PDB file of C-alpha atoms in Angstrom:
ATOM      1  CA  UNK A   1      35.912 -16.645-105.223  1.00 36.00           C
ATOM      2  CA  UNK A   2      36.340 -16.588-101.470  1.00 32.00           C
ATOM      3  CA  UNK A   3      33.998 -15.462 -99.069  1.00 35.00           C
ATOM      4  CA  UNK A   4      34.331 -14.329 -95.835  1.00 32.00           C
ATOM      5  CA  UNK A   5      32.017 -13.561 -92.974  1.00 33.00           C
ATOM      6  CA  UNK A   6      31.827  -9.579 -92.811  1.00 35.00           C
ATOM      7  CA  UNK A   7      30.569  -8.752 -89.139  1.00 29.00           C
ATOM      8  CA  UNK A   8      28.421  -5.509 -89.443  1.00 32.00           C
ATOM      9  CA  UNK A   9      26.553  -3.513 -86.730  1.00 34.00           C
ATOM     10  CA  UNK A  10      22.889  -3.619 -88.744  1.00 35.00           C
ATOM     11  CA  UNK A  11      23.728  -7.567 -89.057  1.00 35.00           C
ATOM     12  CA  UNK A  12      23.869  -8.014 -85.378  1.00 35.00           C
ATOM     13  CA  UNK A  13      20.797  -5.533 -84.970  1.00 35.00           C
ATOM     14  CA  UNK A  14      18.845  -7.635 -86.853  1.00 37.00           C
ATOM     15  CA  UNK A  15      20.269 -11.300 -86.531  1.00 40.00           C
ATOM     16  CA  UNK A  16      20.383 -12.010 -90.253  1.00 39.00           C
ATOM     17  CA  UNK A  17      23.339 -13.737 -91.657  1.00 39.00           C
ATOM     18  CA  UNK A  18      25.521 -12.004 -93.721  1.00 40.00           C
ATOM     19  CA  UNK A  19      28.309 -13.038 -96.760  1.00 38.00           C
ATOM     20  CA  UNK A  20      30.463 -10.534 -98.604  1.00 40.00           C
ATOM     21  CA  UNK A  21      32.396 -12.314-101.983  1.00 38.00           C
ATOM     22  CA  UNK A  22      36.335 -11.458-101.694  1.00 31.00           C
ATOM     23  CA  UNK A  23      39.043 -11.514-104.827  1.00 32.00           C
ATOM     24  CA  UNK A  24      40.984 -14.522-104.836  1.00 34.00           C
ATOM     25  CA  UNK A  25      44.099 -12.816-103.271  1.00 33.00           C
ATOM     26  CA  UNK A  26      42.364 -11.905-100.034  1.00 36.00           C
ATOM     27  CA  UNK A  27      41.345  -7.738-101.166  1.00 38.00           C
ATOM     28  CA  UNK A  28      37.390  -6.844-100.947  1.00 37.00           C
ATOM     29  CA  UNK A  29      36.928  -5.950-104.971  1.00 37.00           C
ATOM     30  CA  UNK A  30      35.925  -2.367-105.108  1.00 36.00           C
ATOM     31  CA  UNK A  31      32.349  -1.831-105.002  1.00 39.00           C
ATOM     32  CA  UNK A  32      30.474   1.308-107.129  1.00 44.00           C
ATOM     33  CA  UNK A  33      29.524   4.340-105.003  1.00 40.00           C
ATOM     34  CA  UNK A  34      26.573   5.214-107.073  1.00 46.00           C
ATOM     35  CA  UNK A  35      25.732   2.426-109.337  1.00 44.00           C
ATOM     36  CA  UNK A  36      28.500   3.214-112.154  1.00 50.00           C
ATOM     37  CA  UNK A  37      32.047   3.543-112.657  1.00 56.00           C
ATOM     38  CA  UNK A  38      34.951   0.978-112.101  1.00 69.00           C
ATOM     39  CA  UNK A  39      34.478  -2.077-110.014  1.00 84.00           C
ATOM     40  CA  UNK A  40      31.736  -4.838-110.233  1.00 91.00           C
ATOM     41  CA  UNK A  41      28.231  -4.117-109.537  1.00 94.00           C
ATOM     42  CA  UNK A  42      26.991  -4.678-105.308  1.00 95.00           C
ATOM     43  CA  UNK A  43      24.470  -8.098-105.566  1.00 97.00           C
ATOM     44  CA  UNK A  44      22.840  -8.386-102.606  1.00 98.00           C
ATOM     45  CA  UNK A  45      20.797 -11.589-102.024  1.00 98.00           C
ATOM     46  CA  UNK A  46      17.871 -13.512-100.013  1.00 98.00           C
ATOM     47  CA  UNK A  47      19.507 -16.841 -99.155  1.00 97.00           C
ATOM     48  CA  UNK A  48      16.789 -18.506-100.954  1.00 97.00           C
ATOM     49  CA  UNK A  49      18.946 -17.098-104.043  1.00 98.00           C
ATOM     50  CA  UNK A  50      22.140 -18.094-102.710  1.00 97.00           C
ATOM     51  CA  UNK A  51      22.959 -20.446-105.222  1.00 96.00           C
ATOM     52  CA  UNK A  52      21.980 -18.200-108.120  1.00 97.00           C
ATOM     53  CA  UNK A  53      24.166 -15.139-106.834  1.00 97.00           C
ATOM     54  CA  UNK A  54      27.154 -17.515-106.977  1.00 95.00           C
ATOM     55  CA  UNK A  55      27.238 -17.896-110.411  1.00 93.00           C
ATOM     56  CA  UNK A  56      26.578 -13.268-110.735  1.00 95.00           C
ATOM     57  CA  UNK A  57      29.250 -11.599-112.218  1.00 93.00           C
ATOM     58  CA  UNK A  58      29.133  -9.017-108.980  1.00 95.00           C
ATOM     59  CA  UNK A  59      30.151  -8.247-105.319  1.00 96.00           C
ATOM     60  CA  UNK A  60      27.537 -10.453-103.680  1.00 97.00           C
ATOM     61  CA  UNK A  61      26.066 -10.022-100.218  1.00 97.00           C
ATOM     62  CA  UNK A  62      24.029 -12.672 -99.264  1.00 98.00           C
ATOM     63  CA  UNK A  63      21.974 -12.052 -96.046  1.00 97.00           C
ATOM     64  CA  UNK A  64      18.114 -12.584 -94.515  1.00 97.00           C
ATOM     65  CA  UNK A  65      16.068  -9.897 -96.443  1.00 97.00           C
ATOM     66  CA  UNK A  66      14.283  -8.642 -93.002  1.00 96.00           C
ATOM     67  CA  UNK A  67      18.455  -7.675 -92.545  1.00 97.00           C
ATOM     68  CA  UNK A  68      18.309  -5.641 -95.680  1.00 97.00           C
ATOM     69  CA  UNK A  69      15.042  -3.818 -94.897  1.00 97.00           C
ATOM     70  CA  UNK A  70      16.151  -2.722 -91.399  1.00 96.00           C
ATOM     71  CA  UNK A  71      19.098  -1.208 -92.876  1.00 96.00           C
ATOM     72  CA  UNK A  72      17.360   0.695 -95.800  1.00 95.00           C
ATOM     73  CA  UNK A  73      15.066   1.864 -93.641  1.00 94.00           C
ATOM     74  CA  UNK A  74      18.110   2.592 -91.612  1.00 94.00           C
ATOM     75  CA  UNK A  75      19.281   4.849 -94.033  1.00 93.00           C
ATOM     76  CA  UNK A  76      21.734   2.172 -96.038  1.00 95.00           C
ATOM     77  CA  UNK A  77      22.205   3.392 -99.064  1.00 93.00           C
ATOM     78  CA  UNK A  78      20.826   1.403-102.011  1.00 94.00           C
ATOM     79  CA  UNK A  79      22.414  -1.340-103.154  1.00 95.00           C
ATOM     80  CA  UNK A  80      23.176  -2.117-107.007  1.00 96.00           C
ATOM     81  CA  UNK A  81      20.879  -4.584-106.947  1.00 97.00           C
ATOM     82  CA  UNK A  82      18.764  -6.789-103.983  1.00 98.00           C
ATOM     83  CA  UNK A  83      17.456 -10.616-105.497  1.00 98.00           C
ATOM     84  CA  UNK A  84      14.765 -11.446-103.100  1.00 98.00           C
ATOM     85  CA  UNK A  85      11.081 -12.893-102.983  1.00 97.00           C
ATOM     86  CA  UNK A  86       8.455 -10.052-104.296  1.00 94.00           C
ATOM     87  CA  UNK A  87       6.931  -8.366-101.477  1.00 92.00           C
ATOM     88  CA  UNK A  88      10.436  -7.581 -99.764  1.00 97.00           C
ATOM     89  CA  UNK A  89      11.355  -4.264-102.061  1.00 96.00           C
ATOM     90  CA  UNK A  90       7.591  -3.719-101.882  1.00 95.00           C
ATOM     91  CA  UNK A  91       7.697  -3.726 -98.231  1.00 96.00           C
ATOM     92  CA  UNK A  92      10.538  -1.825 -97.862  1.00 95.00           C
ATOM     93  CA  UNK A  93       8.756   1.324 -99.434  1.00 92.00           C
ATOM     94  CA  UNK A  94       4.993   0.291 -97.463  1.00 93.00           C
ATOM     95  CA  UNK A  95       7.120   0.762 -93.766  1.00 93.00           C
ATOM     96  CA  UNK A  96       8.847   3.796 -95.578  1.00 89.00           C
ATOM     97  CA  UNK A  97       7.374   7.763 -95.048  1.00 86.00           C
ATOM     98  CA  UNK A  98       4.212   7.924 -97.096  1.00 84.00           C
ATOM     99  CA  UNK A  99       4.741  10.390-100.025  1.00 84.00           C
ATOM    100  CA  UNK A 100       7.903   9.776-100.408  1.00 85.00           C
ATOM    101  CA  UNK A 101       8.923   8.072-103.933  1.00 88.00           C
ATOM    102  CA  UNK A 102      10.260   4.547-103.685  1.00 90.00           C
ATOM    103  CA  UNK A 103      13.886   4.415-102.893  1.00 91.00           C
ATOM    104  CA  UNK A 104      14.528   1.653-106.240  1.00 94.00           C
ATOM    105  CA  UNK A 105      14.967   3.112-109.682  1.00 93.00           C
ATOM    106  CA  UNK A 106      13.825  -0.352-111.363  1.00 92.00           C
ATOM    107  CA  UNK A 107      11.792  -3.051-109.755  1.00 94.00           C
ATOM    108  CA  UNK A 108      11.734  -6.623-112.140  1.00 94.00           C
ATOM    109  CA  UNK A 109      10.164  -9.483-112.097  1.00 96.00           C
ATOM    110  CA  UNK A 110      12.535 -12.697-112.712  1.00 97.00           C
ATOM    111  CA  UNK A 111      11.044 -15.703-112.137  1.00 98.00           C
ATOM    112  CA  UNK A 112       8.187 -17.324-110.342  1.00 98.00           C
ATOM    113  CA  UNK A 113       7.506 -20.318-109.157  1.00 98.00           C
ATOM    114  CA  UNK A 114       4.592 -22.013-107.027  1.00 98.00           C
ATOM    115  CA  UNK A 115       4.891 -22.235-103.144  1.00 98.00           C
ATOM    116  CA  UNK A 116       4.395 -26.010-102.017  1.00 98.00           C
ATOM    117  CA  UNK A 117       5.194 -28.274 -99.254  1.00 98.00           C
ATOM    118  CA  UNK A 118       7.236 -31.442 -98.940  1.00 97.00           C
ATOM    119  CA  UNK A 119       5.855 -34.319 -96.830  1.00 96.00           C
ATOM    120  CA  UNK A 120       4.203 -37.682 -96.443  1.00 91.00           C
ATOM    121  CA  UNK A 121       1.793 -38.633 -98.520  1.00 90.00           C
ATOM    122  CA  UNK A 122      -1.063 -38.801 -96.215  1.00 93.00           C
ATOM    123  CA  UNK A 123      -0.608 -34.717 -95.653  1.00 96.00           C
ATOM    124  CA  UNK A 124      -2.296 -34.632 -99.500  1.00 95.00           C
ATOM    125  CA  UNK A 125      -5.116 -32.225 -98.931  1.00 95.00           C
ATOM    126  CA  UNK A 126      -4.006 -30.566 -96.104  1.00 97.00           C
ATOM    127  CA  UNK A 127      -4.193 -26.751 -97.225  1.00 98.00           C
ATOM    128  CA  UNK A 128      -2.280 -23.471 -95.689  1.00 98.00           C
ATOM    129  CA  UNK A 129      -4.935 -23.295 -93.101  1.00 98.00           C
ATOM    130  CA  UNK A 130      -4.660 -26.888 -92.077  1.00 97.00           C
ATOM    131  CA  UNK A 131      -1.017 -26.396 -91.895  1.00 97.00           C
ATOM    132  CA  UNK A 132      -1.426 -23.260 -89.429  1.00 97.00           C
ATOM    133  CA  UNK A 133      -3.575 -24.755 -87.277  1.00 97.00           C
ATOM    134  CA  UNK A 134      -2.045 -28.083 -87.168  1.00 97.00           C
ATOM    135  CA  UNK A 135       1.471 -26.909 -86.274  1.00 96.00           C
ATOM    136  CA  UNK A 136      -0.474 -24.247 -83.818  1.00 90.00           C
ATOM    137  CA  UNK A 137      -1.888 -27.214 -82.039  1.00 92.00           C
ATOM    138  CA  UNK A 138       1.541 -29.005 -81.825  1.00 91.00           C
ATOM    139  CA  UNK A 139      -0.091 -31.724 -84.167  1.00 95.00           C
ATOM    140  CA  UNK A 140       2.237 -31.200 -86.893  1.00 96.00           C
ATOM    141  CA  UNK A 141       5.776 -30.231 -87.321  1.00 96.00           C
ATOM    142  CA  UNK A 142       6.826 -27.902 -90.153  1.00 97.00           C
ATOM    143  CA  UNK A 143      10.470 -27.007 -90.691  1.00 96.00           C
ATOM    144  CA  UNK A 144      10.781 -23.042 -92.299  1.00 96.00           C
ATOM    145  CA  UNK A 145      13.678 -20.928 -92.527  1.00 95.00           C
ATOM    146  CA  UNK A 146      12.228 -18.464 -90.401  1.00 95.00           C
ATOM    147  CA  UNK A 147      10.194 -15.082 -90.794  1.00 93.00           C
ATOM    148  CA  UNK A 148      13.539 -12.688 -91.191  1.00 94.00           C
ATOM    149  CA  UNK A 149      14.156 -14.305 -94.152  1.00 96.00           C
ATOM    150  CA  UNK A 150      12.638 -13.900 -97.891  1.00 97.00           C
ATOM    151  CA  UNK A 151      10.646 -17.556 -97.777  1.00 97.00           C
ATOM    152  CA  UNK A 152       9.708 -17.120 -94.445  1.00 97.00           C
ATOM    153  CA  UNK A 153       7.444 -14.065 -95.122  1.00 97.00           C
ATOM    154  CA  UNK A 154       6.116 -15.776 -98.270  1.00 97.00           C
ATOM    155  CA  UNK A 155       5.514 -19.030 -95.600  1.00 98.00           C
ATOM    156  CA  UNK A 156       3.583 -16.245 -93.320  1.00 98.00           C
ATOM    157  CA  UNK A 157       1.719 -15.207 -95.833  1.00 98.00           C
ATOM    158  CA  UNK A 158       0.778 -18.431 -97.327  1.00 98.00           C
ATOM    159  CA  UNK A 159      -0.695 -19.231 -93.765  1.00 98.00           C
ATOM    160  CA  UNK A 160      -2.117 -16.247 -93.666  1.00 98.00           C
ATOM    161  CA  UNK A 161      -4.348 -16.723 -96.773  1.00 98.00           C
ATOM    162  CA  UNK A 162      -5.383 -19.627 -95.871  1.00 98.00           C
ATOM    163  CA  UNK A 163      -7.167 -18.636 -92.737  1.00 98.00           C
ATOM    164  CA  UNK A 164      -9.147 -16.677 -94.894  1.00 98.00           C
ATOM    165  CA  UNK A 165      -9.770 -18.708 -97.134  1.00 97.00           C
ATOM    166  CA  UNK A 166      -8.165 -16.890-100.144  1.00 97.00           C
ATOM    167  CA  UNK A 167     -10.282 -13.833 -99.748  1.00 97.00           C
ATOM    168  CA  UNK A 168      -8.721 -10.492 -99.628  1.00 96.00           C
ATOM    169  CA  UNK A 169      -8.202  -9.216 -96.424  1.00 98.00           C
ATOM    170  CA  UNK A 170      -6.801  -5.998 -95.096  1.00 97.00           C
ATOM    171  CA  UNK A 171      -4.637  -4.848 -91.917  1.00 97.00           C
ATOM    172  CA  UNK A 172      -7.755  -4.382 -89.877  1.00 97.00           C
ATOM    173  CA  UNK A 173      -8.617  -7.757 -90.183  1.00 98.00           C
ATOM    174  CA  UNK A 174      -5.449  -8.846 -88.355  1.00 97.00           C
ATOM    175  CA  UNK A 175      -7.260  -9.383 -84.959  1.00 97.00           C
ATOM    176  CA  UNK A 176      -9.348 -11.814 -82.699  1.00 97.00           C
ATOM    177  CA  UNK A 177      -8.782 -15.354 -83.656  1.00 97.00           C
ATOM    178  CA  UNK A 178      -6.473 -14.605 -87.011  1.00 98.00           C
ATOM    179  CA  UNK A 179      -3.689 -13.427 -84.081  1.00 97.00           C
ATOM    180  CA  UNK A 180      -3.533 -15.946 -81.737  1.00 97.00           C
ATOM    181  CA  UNK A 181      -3.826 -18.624 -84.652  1.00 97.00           C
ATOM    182  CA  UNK A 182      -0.370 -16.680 -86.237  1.00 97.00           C
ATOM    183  CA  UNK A 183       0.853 -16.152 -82.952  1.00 96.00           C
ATOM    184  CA  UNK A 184       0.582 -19.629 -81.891  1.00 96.00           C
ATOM    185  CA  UNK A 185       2.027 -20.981 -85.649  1.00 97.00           C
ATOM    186  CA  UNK A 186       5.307 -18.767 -85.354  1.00 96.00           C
ATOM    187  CA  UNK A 187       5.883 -19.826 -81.824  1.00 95.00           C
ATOM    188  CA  UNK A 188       5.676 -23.559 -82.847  1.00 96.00           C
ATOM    189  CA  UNK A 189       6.868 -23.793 -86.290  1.00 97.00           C
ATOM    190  CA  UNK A 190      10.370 -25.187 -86.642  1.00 96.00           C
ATOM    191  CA  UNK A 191      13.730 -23.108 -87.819  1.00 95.00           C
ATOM    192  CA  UNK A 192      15.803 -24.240 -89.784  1.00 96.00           C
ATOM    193  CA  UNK A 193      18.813 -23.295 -92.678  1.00 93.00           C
ATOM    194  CA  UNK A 194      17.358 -26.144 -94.982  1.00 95.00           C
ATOM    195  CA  UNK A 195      14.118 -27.375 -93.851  1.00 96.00           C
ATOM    196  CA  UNK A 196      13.302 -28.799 -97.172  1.00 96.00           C
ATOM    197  CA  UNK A 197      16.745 -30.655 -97.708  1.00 95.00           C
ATOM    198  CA  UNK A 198      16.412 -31.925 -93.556  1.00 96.00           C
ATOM    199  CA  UNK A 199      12.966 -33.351 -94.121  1.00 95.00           C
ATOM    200  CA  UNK A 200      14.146 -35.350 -97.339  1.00 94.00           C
ATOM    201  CA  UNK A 201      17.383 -36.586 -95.873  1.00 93.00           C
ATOM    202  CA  UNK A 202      15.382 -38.017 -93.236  1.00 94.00           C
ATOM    203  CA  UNK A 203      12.709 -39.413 -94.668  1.00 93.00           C
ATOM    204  CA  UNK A 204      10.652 -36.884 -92.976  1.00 93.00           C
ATOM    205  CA  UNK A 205      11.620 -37.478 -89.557  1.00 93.00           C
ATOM    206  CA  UNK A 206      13.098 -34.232 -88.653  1.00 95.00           C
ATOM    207  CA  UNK A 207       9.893 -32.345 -89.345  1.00 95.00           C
ATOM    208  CA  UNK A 208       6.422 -33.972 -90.709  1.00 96.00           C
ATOM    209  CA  UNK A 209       6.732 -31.397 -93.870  1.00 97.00           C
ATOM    210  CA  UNK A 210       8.397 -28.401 -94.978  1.00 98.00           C
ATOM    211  CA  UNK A 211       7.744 -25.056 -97.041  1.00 97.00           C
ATOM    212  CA  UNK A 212       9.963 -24.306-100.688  1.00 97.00           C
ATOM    213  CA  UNK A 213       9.503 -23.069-104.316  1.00 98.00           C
ATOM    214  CA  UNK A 214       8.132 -26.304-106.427  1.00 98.00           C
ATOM    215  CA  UNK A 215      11.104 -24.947-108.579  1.00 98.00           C
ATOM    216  CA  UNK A 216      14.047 -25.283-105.412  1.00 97.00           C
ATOM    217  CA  UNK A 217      12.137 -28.811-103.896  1.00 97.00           C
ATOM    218  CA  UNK A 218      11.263 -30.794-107.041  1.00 96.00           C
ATOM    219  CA  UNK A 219      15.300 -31.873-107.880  1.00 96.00           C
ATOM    220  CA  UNK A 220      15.475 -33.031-104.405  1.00 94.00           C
ATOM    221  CA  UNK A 221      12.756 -34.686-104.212  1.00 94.00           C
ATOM    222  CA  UNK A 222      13.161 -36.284-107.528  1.00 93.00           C
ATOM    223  CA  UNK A 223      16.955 -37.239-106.554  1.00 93.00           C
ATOM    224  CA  UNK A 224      15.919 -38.973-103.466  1.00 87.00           C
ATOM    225  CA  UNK A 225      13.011 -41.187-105.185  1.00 80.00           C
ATOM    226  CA  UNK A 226      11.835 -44.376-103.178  1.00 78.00           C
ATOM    227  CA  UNK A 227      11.370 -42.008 -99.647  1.00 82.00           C
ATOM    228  CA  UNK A 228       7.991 -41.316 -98.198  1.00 89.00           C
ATOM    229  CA  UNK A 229       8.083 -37.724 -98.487  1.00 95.00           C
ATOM    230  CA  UNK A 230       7.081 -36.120-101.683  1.00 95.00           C
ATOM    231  CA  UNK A 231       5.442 -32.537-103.280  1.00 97.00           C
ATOM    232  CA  UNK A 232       2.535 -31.189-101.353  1.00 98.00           C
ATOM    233  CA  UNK A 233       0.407 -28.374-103.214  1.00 98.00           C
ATOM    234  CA  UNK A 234      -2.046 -26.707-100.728  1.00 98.00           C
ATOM    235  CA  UNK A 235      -4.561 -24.256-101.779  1.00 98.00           C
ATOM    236  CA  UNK A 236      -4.864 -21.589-102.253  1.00 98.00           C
ATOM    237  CA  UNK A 237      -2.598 -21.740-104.464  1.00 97.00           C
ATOM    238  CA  UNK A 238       0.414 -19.185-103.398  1.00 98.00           C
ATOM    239  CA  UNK A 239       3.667 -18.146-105.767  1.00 98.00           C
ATOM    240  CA  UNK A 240       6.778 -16.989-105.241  1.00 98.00           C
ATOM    241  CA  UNK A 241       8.201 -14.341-107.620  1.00 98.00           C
ATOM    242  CA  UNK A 242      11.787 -13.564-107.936  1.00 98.00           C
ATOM    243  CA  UNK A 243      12.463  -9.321-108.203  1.00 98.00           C
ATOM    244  CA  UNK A 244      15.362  -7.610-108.621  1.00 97.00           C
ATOM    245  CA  UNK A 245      15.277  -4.193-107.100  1.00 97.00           C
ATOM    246  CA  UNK A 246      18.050  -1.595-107.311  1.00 93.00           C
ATOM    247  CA  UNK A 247      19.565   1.506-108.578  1.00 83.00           C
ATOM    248  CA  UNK A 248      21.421  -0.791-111.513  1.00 67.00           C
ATOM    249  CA  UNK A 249      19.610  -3.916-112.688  1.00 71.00           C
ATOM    250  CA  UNK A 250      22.263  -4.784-115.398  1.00 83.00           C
ATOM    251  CA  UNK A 251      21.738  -8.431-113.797  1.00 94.00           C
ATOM    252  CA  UNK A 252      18.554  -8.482-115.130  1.00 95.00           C
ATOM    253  CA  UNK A 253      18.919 -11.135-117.911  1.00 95.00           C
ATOM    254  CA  UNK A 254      22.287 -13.186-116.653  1.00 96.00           C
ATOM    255  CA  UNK A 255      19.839 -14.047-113.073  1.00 97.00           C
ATOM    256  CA  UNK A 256      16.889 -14.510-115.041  1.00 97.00           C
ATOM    257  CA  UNK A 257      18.404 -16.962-117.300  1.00 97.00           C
ATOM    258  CA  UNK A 258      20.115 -18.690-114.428  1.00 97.00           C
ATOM    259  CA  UNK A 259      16.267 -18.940-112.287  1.00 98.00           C
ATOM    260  CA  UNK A 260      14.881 -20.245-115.329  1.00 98.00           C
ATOM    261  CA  UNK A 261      17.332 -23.090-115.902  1.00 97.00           C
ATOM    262  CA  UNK A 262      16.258 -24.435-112.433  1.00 97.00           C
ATOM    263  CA  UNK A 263      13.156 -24.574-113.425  1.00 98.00           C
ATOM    264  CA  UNK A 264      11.568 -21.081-112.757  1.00 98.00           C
ATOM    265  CA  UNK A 265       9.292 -19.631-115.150  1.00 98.00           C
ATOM    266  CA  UNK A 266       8.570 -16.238-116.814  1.00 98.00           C
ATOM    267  CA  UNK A 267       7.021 -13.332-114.753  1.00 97.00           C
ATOM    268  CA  UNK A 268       3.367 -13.223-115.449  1.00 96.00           C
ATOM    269  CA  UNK A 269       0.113 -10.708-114.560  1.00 95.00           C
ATOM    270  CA  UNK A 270      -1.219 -12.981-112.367  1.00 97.00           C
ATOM    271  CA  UNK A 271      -2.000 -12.969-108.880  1.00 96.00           C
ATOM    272  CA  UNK A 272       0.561 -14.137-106.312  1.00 97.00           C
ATOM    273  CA  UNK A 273      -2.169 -15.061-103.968  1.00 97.00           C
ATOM    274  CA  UNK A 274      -0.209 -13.361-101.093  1.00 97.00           C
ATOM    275  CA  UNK A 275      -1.617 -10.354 -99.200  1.00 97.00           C
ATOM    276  CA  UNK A 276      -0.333  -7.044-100.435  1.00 96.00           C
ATOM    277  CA  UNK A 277       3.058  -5.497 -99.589  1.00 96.00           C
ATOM    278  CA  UNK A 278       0.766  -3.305 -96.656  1.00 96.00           C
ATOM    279  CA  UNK A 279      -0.402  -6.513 -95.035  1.00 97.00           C
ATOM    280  CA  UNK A 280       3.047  -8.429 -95.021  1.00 97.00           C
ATOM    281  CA  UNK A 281       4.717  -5.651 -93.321  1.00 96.00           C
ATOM    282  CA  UNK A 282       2.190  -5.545 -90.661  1.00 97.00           C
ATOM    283  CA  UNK A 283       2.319  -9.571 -90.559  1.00 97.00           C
ATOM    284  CA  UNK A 284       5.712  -9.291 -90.449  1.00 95.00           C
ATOM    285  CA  UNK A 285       5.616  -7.140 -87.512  1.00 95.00           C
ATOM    286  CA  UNK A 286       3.576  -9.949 -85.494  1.00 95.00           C
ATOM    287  CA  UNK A 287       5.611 -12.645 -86.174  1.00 95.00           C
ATOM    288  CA  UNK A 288       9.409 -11.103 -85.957  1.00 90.00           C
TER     289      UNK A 288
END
C-alpha cells in the first residue's frame, strides 16, 4: 500500500505528524461513516505502533497521539479504532466535560510491556529520578520522541514517579520543586524520531541513553551485540500498555497477536506504575 502525507488543519494546530494509507492505484479507500458498512475499518495509530498498523487490514492514520486528542476534543469524530499507549484514550475523556460519558464504546487492553532505558553500562542503577535530574542538570543526555507523542507521555510520567519515589501523588502535588525539576527535564531532554535506534547506531554517542518498551529495544539491542550500550531497568518499575479505543474494535485480536509476536505480553490487573489519566493530562499540560 502507498501512503501519502495528508496535510490537515488539526495536524498543523498541533504539530503531530500525520500518514493516511492509499489503494495501490492512487484513490483514498473509502472509509466507514459510523463504524459499519462498506469500506475498511479507520486505524488510527501512535507512531510507537507504526510498524504494527502496517501489517492492519484497515485505513491507517498514523500520527502523535497529543494530535489525536486535540482533535477529539476538537470535536473529530471518533475514529474506528485509535492504537496508542494506555493513558491517551483515558486522557482524552479526563480533559473532556465532566459528566459526560466517555466518547469510546470499547476500551482494550493489548499488550504490555515494561518501560526501560538503553545506555552504557555504568548508567545501571540510575532510576527515573536520577534520570530527571541528571538530564535537568545538563549531566546527562537522553534522546525521547517527545511529549506530543504516546511514549513521550509514558517518558513524563516515568520521571514523574520517580521524583516521588513511586508514591501516589495527585494534581496538587504538581508544585514547588516537582515543577521546575519537570520544567527543567523537558527543556533539556533530547527529540528525536528514533532515539532508541540513534543511541545504538552510535554506540551511544548521540545521546548517553534513551527511553523504549523492553519489548521495541531488546531486538535492537540484541542485533547490535558487542556495543557498549545495553537494557537499563530503572525503578520504579513503569509499563507500557497497548489499548485500542474506538467505536469498532474488530482489530482487537489481528493487533494483539501481531504485539505479542514482538514480544509483548498479555494485559494484566496490575499496576502500570504511571500516575492516573487526571495527573498525565495535567503533566501533559506542563510539558507541551
Amino acid at each position: 500500500m502507498k501512503r501519502l502525507l495528508a496535510v490537515l488543519a488539526a495536524a498543523a494546530m498541533v504539530g503531530g505528524s500525520l500518514y493516511l494509507r492509499y489503494g495501490d492505484d492512487g484513490d483514498e479507500e473509502s472509509g466507514r461513516a459510523d463504524g459499519g458498512g462498506e469500506g475498511p475499518p479507520q486505524l488510527v495509530c501512535d507512531p510507537l505502533f507504526e510498524e504494527v498498523c502496517d501489517g492492519a487490514d484497515a485505513e491507517v492514520t498514523i500520527e502523535d497521539a497529543a494530535a489525536t486528542v486535540d482533535r477529539l476534543l476538537g470535536g473529530d469524530r471518533v475514529p474506528d479504532a485509535w492504537l496508542a499507549p494506555g493513558p491517551w484514550p483515558a486522557i482524552v475523556d479526563a480533559l473532556g466535560t465532566p459528566g459526560v460519558p466517555s466518547r469510546f464504546d470499547e476500551v482494550a487492553p493489548l499488550a504490555r510491556s515494561g518501560l526501560v532505558a538503553v545506555g552504557r553500562a555504568d548508567l545501571e542503577g540510575c532510576g527515573w529520578r536520577c534520570f530527571g535530574s541528571r538530564v535537568g542538570d545538563d549531566d546527562l543526555e537522553l534522546g525521547w520522541t517527545g511529549p506530543a507523542t504516546g511514549l513521550g507521555l509514558v517518558t513524563v510520567g516515568a520521571v514523574s514517579s520517580g521524583f516521588f519515589r513511586g508514591e501516589p501523588f495527585a494534581t496538587n502535588d504538581l508544585s514547588g520543586e516537582f515543577i521546575g525539576y519537570l520544567s527543567r527535564f523537558a527543556d533539556q531532554a533530547r527529540q528525536a524520531r528514533a532515539p532508541v535506534q540513534d543511541v545504538i547506531v552510535t554506540n551511544g554517542s548521540a545521546f548517553d541513553v534513551a527511553v523504549s518498551p523492553e519489548a521495541e529495544a531488546e531486538p535492537l539491542v540484541e542485533a547490535r551485540r558487542g556495543t557498549r550500550v545495553g537494557l537499563l531497568y530503572p525503578e520504579p518499575v513503569v509499563t507500557v500498555e497497548a489499548v485500542l479505543a474506538g467505536r469498532d474494535t474488530d482489530l482487537t485480536d489481528s493487533l494483539r497477536a501481531d504485539l505479542l509476536d514482538r514480544g509483548w505480553e498479555r494485559p494484566s490487573e496490575d499496576p502500570t506504575g504511571l500516575p492516573s489519566a487526571g495527573v498525565l493530562a495535567a503533566l501533559l499540560g506542563r510539558v507541551r
